Amino acid sequence: MLDTLEELKTKALGELKNLNDRSGIEAWRVGYLGRKGALTKILRSLPELAIEERREAGSAANKLKALLEESLTNKQESLKKADIERIMGESRIDVSLPGYPVRLGRLHPTTQILRETSAIFASMGFEVVEGPEVETDYYNFEALNIPRGHPARDMWDTLWVDYTDEKGERPMLMRTHTSPMQIRFMERRRPPIRVIMPGKVYRYEAIDATHESMFYQIEGLAVDKGITMAHLKGTLYEYARRLFGQDRRVRFRCDYFPFVEPGVEMAIDCFICKGEGCRVCKNEGWIEILGAGMVHPDVLRRVDCDPEIYTGFAFGMGLERIPMLKYGIDDIRLFYSNDLRFLEQF
Ligand code: YSA
């Protein structure tokens, strides 16, 4: 029996040494230590031996069982360790590989011009303030000398918010211009005032190459003692010169806005035809970029500012028209159609 056990030991340990996969090791365990395994069978046959031989063989068989179990555990541990090392080795970062390209975004052309414009006006002492896009009838029209039924309301094709108050009126709208910010600002602040107020505006507009239904405006307002039309022209000339260069031509013409007296519009010579007349400028040779004027005395009175002491100028500029003029963009619809071929050019 002792010889049989010795042979079994040599065979079992020899086989285990050469095994390197889990299923092979499991088969080995079942073959030697399982319920019907070779060693288990010997252990079960021990009671059949004579008492003398049984004692010796029993001791040797149990020692062999402990040895095989320990060898099995060691083998399983070393296999687990090898697996971990292999996984670690595979996922190790190779710093010599080229990196993935990072796609950099860029600022939208409207944002770029807004920042450039804000910086120019800031350098002339103007602060920058923003306000609400959903407005009340009062700030968008009434406080600007445009009461209900006034024909000037037709100048702004309005998108009304679907809300009716207790009087059966619709007091809310998407602001059609940034001019309501003049009132909101003057209600809170006393002169001297120098401020620009950029933001989105909305109109129920027939869309074409120079008209969108959502676009940006920048409102400008300066109120102080002794402000004149010369300050208005000087400020806007300076802005146009810094943004477009010395060569661009600027034109002021009389215009009508109920909240200024007198009122003007400012235009810049067309970037496409250089004043000859084309589709973009509707054959006029000029592109209007803003409306402006001296703040109407009634508007000043409405915010408790005495027009006998203070005067002011204001302007409202269409922001998209500026990059159109600067970069020669011939269709405003390109700005918000999310076409990367357009946006990546700026
Ligand atoms: C006038 C006098 C002031 O003291 C202050 C502000 C103003 C401007 C006035 N609030 C206003 O909105 N005038 S406007 O209707 O002529 O628009 C001003 C500018 O916005 C235009 O000169 C034009 O550049 C731009 N604009 C108007 N409709 C547009 C547009 N830009 C794109 N799409 C549209 N649909």
GROMACS .gro file of C-alpha atoms and ligand atoms in nm:
model
  381
    1MET     CA    1   0.000   0.000   0.000
    2LEU     CA    2   0.284   0.238   0.084
    3ASP     CA    3   0.433   0.182  -0.263
    4THR     CA    4   0.095   0.255  -0.423
    5LEU     CA    5   0.069   0.579  -0.228
    6GLU     CA    6   0.425   0.678  -0.329
    7GLU     CA    7   0.345   0.617  -0.696
    8LEU     CA    8   0.022   0.813  -0.665
    9LYS     CA    9   0.210   1.104  -0.506
   10THR     CA   10   0.472   1.118  -0.786
   11LYS     CA   11   0.205   1.096  -1.056
   12ALA     CA   12  -0.032   1.351  -0.902
   13LEU     CA   13   0.234   1.614  -0.826
   14GLY     CA   14   0.394   1.564  -1.169
   15GLU     CA   15   0.061   1.621  -1.344
   16LEU     CA   16  -0.028   1.925  -1.133
   17LYS     CA   17   0.304   2.090  -1.208
   18ASN     CA   18   0.227   2.093  -1.581
   19LEU     CA   19  -0.127   2.225  -1.551
   20ASN     CA   20  -0.188   2.593  -1.637
   21ASP     CA   21  -0.563   2.631  -1.683
   22ARG     CA   22  -0.853   2.629  -1.443
   23SER     CA   23  -1.050   2.348  -1.609
   24GLY     CA   24  -0.742   2.119  -1.610
   25ILE     CA   25  -0.679   2.187  -1.241
   26GLU     CA   26  -1.043   2.116  -1.156
   27ALA     CA   27  -1.025   1.783  -1.345
   28TRP     CA   28  -0.710   1.701  -1.150
   29ARG     CA   29  -0.885   1.774  -0.817
   30VAL     CA   30  -1.182   1.556  -0.911
   31GLY     CA   31  -0.944   1.276  -1.031
   32TYR     CA   32  -0.748   1.257  -0.705
   33LEU     CA   33  -0.945   1.422  -0.428
   34GLY     CA   34  -1.307   1.407  -0.554
   35ARG     CA   35  -1.572   1.165  -0.422
   36LYS     CA   36  -1.456   0.897  -0.664
   37GLY     CA   37  -1.098   1.024  -0.686
   38ALA     CA   38  -0.793   0.791  -0.671
   39LEU     CA   39  -0.684   0.898  -0.325
   40THR     CA   40  -1.038   0.900  -0.188
   41LYS     CA   41  -1.081   0.540  -0.303
   42ILE     CA   42  -0.764   0.438  -0.117
   43LEU     CA   43  -0.881   0.614   0.196
   44ARG     CA   44  -1.214   0.434   0.178
   45SER     CA   45  -1.040   0.097   0.136
   46LEU     CA   46  -0.829   0.136   0.450
   47PRO     CA   47  -1.076  -0.042   0.683
   48GLU     CA   48  -1.030  -0.355   0.475
   49LEU     CA   49  -0.659  -0.374   0.566
   50ALA     CA   50  -0.514  -0.569   0.855
   51ILE     CA   51  -0.480  -0.360   1.166
   52GLU     CA   52  -0.098  -0.327   1.152
   53GLU     CA   53  -0.088  -0.230   0.789
   54ARG     CA   54  -0.393  -0.005   0.829
   55ARG     CA   55  -0.227   0.222   1.088
   56GLU     CA   56   0.081   0.283   0.870
   57ALA     CA   57  -0.110   0.317   0.542
   58GLY     CA   58  -0.374   0.541   0.706
   59SER     CA   59  -0.112   0.782   0.832
   60ALA     CA   60   0.067   0.791   0.493
   61ALA     CA   61  -0.261   0.834   0.300
   62ASN     CA   62  -0.377   1.124   0.519
   63LYS     CA   63  -0.035   1.294   0.485
   64LEU     CA   64  -0.063   1.253   0.107
   65LYS     CA   65  -0.416   1.400   0.113
   66ALA     CA   66  -0.289   1.707   0.304
   67LEU     CA   67   0.004   1.743   0.062
   68LEU     CA   68  -0.220   1.724  -0.247
   69GLU     CA   69  -0.467   1.976  -0.101
   70GLU     CA   70  -0.187   2.219  -0.017
   71SER     CA   71  -0.032   2.177  -0.362
   72LEU     CA   72  -0.372   2.241  -0.517
   73THR     CA   73  -0.420   2.564  -0.318
   74ASN     CA   74  -0.070   2.685  -0.412
   75LYS     CA   75  -0.136   2.611  -0.777
   76GLN     CA   76  -0.468   2.800  -0.771
   77GLU     CA   77  -0.304   3.102  -0.601
   78SER     CA   78  -0.018   3.116  -0.849
   79LEU     CA   79  -0.266   3.096  -1.138
   80LYS     CA   80  -0.469   3.387  -0.993
   81LYS     CA   81  -0.151   3.594  -0.954
   82ALA     CA   82  -0.050   3.524  -1.314
   83ASP     CA   83  -0.398   3.635  -1.432
   84ILE     CA   84  -0.375   3.966  -1.241
   85GLU     CA   85  -0.031   4.036  -1.383
   86ARG     CA   86  -0.153   3.964  -1.735
   87ILE     CA   87  -0.454   4.201  -1.699
   88MET     CA   88  -0.236   4.476  -1.549
   89GLY     CA   89   0.015   4.434  -1.828
   90GLU     CA   90  -0.252   4.462  -2.098
   91SER     CA   91  -0.409   4.782  -1.958
   92ARG     CA   92  -0.085   4.961  -1.886
   93ILE     CA   93  -0.082   5.306  -2.057
   94ASP     CA   94   0.162   5.342  -2.340
   95VAL     CA   95   0.271   5.704  -2.312
   96SER     CA   96   0.449   5.688  -2.645
   97LEU     CA   97   0.119   5.644  -2.837
   98PRO     CA   98  -0.013   5.959  -3.013
   99GLY     CA   99  -0.303   6.122  -2.819
  100TYR     CA  100  -0.662   6.155  -2.937
  101PRO     CA  101  -0.726   6.491  -3.108
  102VAL     CA  102  -0.931   6.731  -2.891
  103ARG     CA  103  -1.191   6.928  -3.089
  104LEU     CA  104  -1.177   7.287  -2.974
  105GLY     CA  105  -1.494   7.496  -2.987
  106ARG     CA  106  -1.493   7.863  -3.075
  107LEU     CA  107  -1.700   8.168  -2.996
  108HIS     CA  108  -2.002   8.233  -3.216
  109PRO     CA  109  -1.947   8.538  -3.442
  110THR     CA  110  -2.229   8.721  -3.260
  111THR     CA  111  -2.055   8.663  -2.926
  112GLN     CA  112  -1.724   8.779  -3.072
  113ILE     CA  113  -1.876   9.106  -3.198
  114LEU     CA  114  -2.069   9.153  -2.875
  115ARG     CA  115  -1.745   9.126  -2.676
  116GLU     CA  116  -1.558   9.354  -2.915
  117THR     CA  117  -1.840   9.611  -2.905
  118SER     CA  118  -1.863   9.594  -2.524
  119ALA     CA  119  -1.486   9.650  -2.497
  120ILE     CA  120  -1.498   9.958  -2.725
  121PHE     CA  121  -1.784  10.115  -2.531
  122ALA     CA  122  -1.628  10.017  -2.196
  123SER     CA  123  -1.314  10.205  -2.300
  124MET     CA  124  -1.538  10.513  -2.349
  125GLY     CA  125  -1.676  10.478  -1.996
  126PHE     CA  126  -1.993  10.275  -2.064
  127GLU     CA  127  -2.098   9.993  -1.831
  128VAL     CA  128  -2.271   9.676  -1.958
  129VAL     CA  129  -2.609   9.560  -1.820
  130GLU     CA  130  -2.857   9.289  -1.927
  131GLY     CA  131  -3.233   9.260  -1.880
  132PRO     CA  132  -3.540   9.039  -1.939
  133GLU     CA  133  -3.642   8.906  -2.282
  134VAL     CA  134  -4.006   8.863  -2.182
  135GLU     CA  135  -4.132   9.216  -2.125
  136THR     CA  136  -4.446   9.399  -2.027
  137ASP     CA  137  -4.640   9.622  -2.263
  138TYR     CA  138  -4.552   9.911  -2.030
  139TYR     CA  139  -4.174   9.890  -2.068
  140ASN     CA  140  -4.168   9.782  -2.433
  141PHE     CA  141  -4.418  10.046  -2.553
  142GLU     CA  142  -4.608  10.269  -2.308
  143ALA     CA  143  -4.311  10.408  -2.118
  144LEU     CA  144  -4.149  10.483  -2.453
  145ASN     CA  145  -4.435  10.711  -2.565
  146ILE     CA  146  -4.610  10.436  -2.762
  147PRO     CA  147  -4.954  10.391  -2.596
  148ARG     CA  148  -5.210  10.134  -2.708
  149GLY     CA  149  -5.353  10.222  -3.047
  150HIS     CA  150  -5.054  10.441  -3.139
  151PRO     CA  151  -4.964  10.380  -3.506
  152ALA     CA  152  -4.592  10.355  -3.414
  153ARG     CA  153  -4.668  10.010  -3.268
  154ASP     CA  154  -4.683   9.891  -3.628
  155MET     CA  155  -4.306   9.953  -3.654
  156TRP     CA  156  -4.251   9.649  -3.433
  157ASP     CA  157  -4.426   9.328  -3.537
  158THR     CA  158  -4.485   9.187  -3.194
  159LEU     CA  159  -4.493   8.831  -3.061
  160TRP     CA  160  -4.740   8.840  -2.770
  161VAL     CA  161  -4.729   8.598  -2.478
  162ASP     CA  162  -5.054   8.399  -2.460
  163TYR     CA  163  -5.164   8.536  -2.123
  164THR     CA  164  -5.468   8.755  -2.055
  165ASP     CA  165  -5.495   8.956  -1.734
  166GLU     CA  166  -5.809   9.032  -1.528
  167LYS     CA  167  -5.886   9.334  -1.751
  168GLY     CA  168  -5.893   9.105  -2.056
  169GLU     CA  169  -5.568   9.252  -2.189
  170ARG     CA  170  -5.245   9.082  -2.297
  171PRO     CA  171  -4.974   9.269  -2.102
  172MET     CA  172  -4.677   9.036  -2.179
  173LEU     CA  173  -4.469   9.011  -2.494
  174MET     CA  174  -4.130   8.901  -2.627
  175ARG     CA  175  -3.938   9.229  -2.627
  176THR     CA  176  -3.921   9.372  -2.979
  177HIS     CA  177  -3.619   9.588  -2.900
  178THR     CA  178  -3.377   9.655  -2.616
  179SER     CA  179  -3.515  10.008  -2.559
  180PRO     CA  180  -3.729   9.899  -2.256
  181MET     CA  181  -3.396   9.863  -2.077
  182GLN     CA  182  -3.358  10.244  -2.096
  183ILE     CA  183  -3.660  10.277  -1.865
  184ARG     CA  184  -3.562   9.991  -1.636
  185PHE     CA  185  -3.212  10.133  -1.597
  186MET     CA  186  -3.321  10.495  -1.537
  187GLU     CA  187  -3.577  10.381  -1.278
  188ARG     CA  188  -3.289  10.246  -1.070
  189ARG     CA  189  -3.009  10.492  -1.142
  190ARG     CA  190  -2.967  10.869  -1.144
  191PRO     CA  191  -2.744  11.052  -1.394
  192PRO     CA  192  -2.464  11.057  -1.488
  193ILE     CA  193  -2.552  10.744  -1.690
  194ARG     CA  194  -2.341  10.574  -1.954
  195VAL     CA  195  -2.454  10.220  -2.026
  196ILE     CA  196  -2.492   9.967  -2.304
  197MET     CA  197  -2.755   9.693  -2.273
  198PRO     CA  198  -2.716   9.400  -2.514
  199GLY     CA  199  -2.957   9.108  -2.559
  200LYS     CA  200  -3.190   8.906  -2.778
  201VAL     CA  201  -3.504   9.061  -2.928
  202TYR     CA  202  -3.795   8.898  -3.113
  203ARG     CA  203  -4.017   9.006  -3.400
  204TYR     CA  204  -4.295   8.850  -3.603
  205GLU     CA  205  -4.088   8.932  -3.908
  206ALA     CA  206  -4.087   8.844  -4.277
  207ILE     CA  207  -3.743   8.679  -4.285
  208ASP     CA  208  -3.498   8.771  -4.560
  209ALA     CA  209  -3.122   8.826  -4.611
  210THR     CA  210  -3.110   9.109  -4.354
  211HIS     CA  211  -3.410   9.029  -4.129
  212GLU     CA  212  -3.442   8.751  -3.870
  213SER     CA  213  -3.725   8.689  -3.621
  214MET     CA  214  -3.474   8.651  -3.335
  215PHE     CA  215  -3.169   8.872  -3.337
  216TYR     CA  216  -2.950   9.074  -3.103
  217GLN     CA  217  -2.960   9.443  -3.030
  218ILE     CA  218  -2.735   9.663  -2.822
  219GLU     CA  219  -2.902   9.957  -2.657
  220GLY     CA  220  -2.687  10.253  -2.562
  221LEU     CA  221  -2.783  10.530  -2.320
  222ALA     CA  222  -2.600  10.837  -2.192
  223VAL     CA  223  -2.777  11.089  -1.965
  224ASP     CA  224  -2.606  11.381  -1.800
  225LYS     CA  225  -2.603  11.758  -1.781
  226GLY     CA  226  -2.521  11.909  -2.120
  227ILE     CA  227  -2.537  11.597  -2.340
  228THR     CA  228  -2.598  11.697  -2.704
  229MET     CA  229  -2.640  11.544  -3.047
  230ALA     CA  230  -2.268  11.606  -3.100
  231HIS     CA  231  -2.192  11.353  -2.822
  232LEU     CA  232  -2.420  11.101  -2.992
  233LYS     CA  233  -2.251  11.141  -3.330
  234GLY     CA  234  -1.901  11.151  -3.183
  235THR     CA  235  -1.957  10.831  -2.981
  236LEU     CA  236  -2.104  10.637  -3.274
  237TYR     CA  237  -1.840  10.763  -3.522
  238GLU     CA  238  -1.568  10.654  -3.282
  239TYR     CA  239  -1.727  10.309  -3.246
  240ALA     CA  240  -1.758  10.267  -3.627
  241ARG     CA  241  -1.400  10.382  -3.686
  242ARG     CA  242  -1.257  10.143  -3.427
  243LEU     CA  243  -1.455   9.845  -3.553
  244PHE     CA  244  -1.451   9.898  -3.929
  245GLY     CA  245  -1.140  10.111  -3.982
  246GLN     CA  246  -1.098  10.470  -4.098
  247ASP     CA  247  -1.214  10.411  -4.457
  248ARG     CA  248  -1.574  10.304  -4.400
  249ARG     CA  249  -1.832  10.571  -4.470
  250VAL     CA  250  -2.103  10.646  -4.215
  251ARG     CA  251  -2.434  10.817  -4.287
  252PHE     CA  252  -2.678  10.980  -4.043
  253ARG     CA  253  -3.032  11.057  -4.160
  254CYS     CA  254  -3.342  11.185  -3.985
  255ASP     CA  255  -3.567  10.907  -3.858
  256TYR     CA  256  -3.869  10.877  -3.635
  257PHE     CA  257  -3.889  10.697  -3.302
  258PRO     CA  258  -4.153  10.817  -3.051
  259PHE     CA  259  -3.906  10.801  -2.761
  260VAL     CA  260  -3.646  11.041  -2.908
  261GLU     CA  261  -3.652  11.397  -3.036
  262PRO     CA  262  -3.484  11.444  -3.277
  263GLY     CA  263  -3.437  11.088  -3.412
  264VAL     CA  264  -3.179  10.954  -3.657
  265GLU     CA  265  -3.074  10.634  -3.826
  266MET     CA  266  -2.711  10.546  -3.886
  267ALA     CA  267  -2.601  10.345  -4.189
  268ILE     CA  268  -2.266  10.218  -4.318
  269ASP     CA  269  -2.174  10.187  -4.685
  270CYS     CA  270  -2.253   9.840  -4.824
  271PHE     CA  271  -1.962   9.596  -4.794
  272ILE     CA  272  -2.061   9.405  -5.108
  273CYS     CA  273  -2.119   9.679  -5.365
  274LYS     CA  274  -1.928   9.962  -5.190
  275GLY     CA  275  -2.228  10.189  -5.232
  276GLU     CA  276  -2.321  10.093  -5.589
  277GLY     CA  277  -2.640   9.906  -5.496
  278CYS     CA  278  -2.699   9.529  -5.473
  279ARG     CA  279  -2.933   9.257  -5.336
  280VAL     CA  280  -2.796   9.284  -4.982
  281CYS     CA  281  -2.842   9.661  -4.947
  282LYS     CA  282  -3.162   9.649  -5.155
  283ASN     CA  283  -2.996   9.876  -5.413
  284GLU     CA  284  -2.948  10.155  -5.162
  285GLY     CA  285  -2.570  10.135  -5.127
  286TRP     CA  286  -2.608  10.169  -4.747
  287ILE     CA  287  -2.696   9.926  -4.468
  288GLU     CA  288  -2.879  10.066  -4.168
  289ILE     CA  289  -2.726   9.945  -3.842
  290LEU     CA  290  -2.901  10.149  -3.578
  291GLY     CA  291  -3.168  10.391  -3.473
  292ALA     CA  292  -3.081  10.670  -3.231
  293GLY     CA  293  -3.168  11.014  -3.103
  294MET     CA  294  -3.194  11.249  -2.807
  295VAL     CA  295  -3.402  11.097  -2.527
  296HIS     CA  296  -3.753  11.247  -2.537
  297PRO     CA  297  -3.829  11.481  -2.241
  298ASP     CA  298  -4.146  11.283  -2.159
  299VAL     CA  299  -3.941  10.965  -2.124
  300LEU     CA  300  -3.707  11.142  -1.881
  301ARG     CA  301  -4.003  11.281  -1.683
  302ARG     CA  302  -4.155  10.932  -1.659
  303VAL     CA  303  -3.850  10.815  -1.461
  304ASP     CA  304  -3.839  11.130  -1.247
  305CYS     CA  305  -3.546  11.284  -1.429
  306ASP     CA  306  -3.588  11.660  -1.490
  307PRO     CA  307  -3.541  11.735  -1.865
  308GLU     CA  308  -3.466  12.097  -1.778
  309ILE     CA  309  -3.151  11.979  -1.602
  310TYR     CA  310  -3.057  11.659  -1.782
  311THR     CA  311  -3.044  11.555  -2.145
  312GLY     CA  312  -2.942  11.227  -2.299
  313PHE     CA  313  -2.883  11.031  -2.615
  314ALA     CA  314  -2.978  10.672  -2.689
  315PHE     CA  315  -2.925  10.425  -2.969
  316GLY     CA  316  -3.034  10.071  -3.059
  317MET     CA  317  -2.805   9.873  -3.285
  318GLY     CA  318  -2.875   9.547  -3.471
  319LEU     CA  319  -2.578   9.333  -3.368
  320GLU     CA  320  -2.571   9.080  -3.655
  321ARG     CA  321  -2.549   9.364  -3.907
  322ILE     CA  322  -2.204   9.447  -3.766
  323PRO     CA  323  -2.027   9.115  -3.850
  324MET     CA  324  -2.217   9.117  -4.180
  325LEU     CA  325  -2.053   9.448  -4.263
  326LYS     CA  326  -1.718   9.356  -4.115
  327TYR     CA  327  -1.677   9.013  -4.275
  328GLY     CA  328  -1.894   9.050  -4.584
  329ILE     CA  329  -2.163   8.798  -4.475
  330ASP     CA  330  -2.448   8.834  -4.721
  331ASP     CA  331  -2.728   8.649  -4.538
  332ILE     CA  332  -2.830   8.695  -4.173
  333ARG     CA  333  -3.000   8.350  -4.175
  334LEU     CA  334  -2.655   8.189  -4.164
  335PHE     CA  335  -2.601   8.306  -3.806
  336TYR     CA  336  -2.849   8.076  -3.634
  337SER     CA  337  -2.880   7.783  -3.875
  338ASN     CA  338  -2.605   7.590  -3.690
  339ASP     CA  339  -2.402   7.516  -4.002
  340LEU     CA  340  -2.044   7.439  -3.894
  341ARG     CA  341  -1.912   7.526  -4.241
  342PHE     CA  342  -2.021   7.884  -4.167
  343LEU     CA  343  -1.939   7.899  -3.796
  344GLU     CA  344  -1.588   7.756  -3.834
  345GLN     CA  345  -1.482   8.049  -4.049
  346PHE     CA  346  -1.472   8.285  -3.750
  347YSA     C1  347  -3.399  10.413  -3.163
  347YSA     C2  348  -3.381  10.528  -3.088
  347YSA     C3  349  -3.328  10.513  -2.960
  347YSA     O1  350  -3.314  10.625  -2.884
  347YSA     C4  351  -3.290  10.391  -2.911
  347YSA     C5  352  -3.309  10.278  -2.986
  347YSA     C6  353  -3.362  10.290  -3.114
  347YSA     C7  354  -3.382  10.170  -3.194
  347YSA     C8  355  -3.522  10.111  -3.181
  347YSA     N1  356  -3.547  10.057  -3.049
  347YSA     C9  357  -3.537  10.000  -3.283
  347YSA     O2  358  -3.554   9.884  -3.249
  347YSA     N2  359  -3.525  10.040  -3.407
  347YSA     S1  360  -3.528   9.941  -3.534
  347YSA     O3  361  -3.652   9.870  -3.536
  347YSA     O4  362  -3.502  10.018  -3.652
  347YSA     O5  363  -3.412   9.837  -3.510
  347YSA    C10  364  -3.282   9.881  -3.480
  347YSA    C11  365  -3.180   9.802  -3.557
  347YSA     O6  366  -3.201   9.663  -3.539
  347YSA    C12  367  -3.192   9.821  -3.707
  347YSA     O7  368  -3.121   9.935  -3.746
  347YSA    C13  369  -3.130   9.696  -3.760
  347YSA     O8  370  -2.989   9.705  -3.756
  347YSA    C14  371  -3.169   9.593  -3.659
  347YSA     N3  372  -3.285   9.515  -3.701
  347YSA    C15  373  -3.413   9.556  -3.707
  347YSA     N4  374  -3.494   9.455  -3.746
  347YSA    C16  375  -3.413   9.349  -3.764
  347YSA    C17  376  -3.280   9.387  -3.736
  347YSA     N5  377  -3.177   9.299  -3.746
  347YSA    C18  378  -3.206   9.175  -3.784
  347YSA     N6  379  -3.329   9.130  -3.813
  347YSA    C19  380  -3.434   9.212  -3.802
  347YSA     N7  381  -3.556   9.167  -3.826
   0.00000   0.00000   0.00000
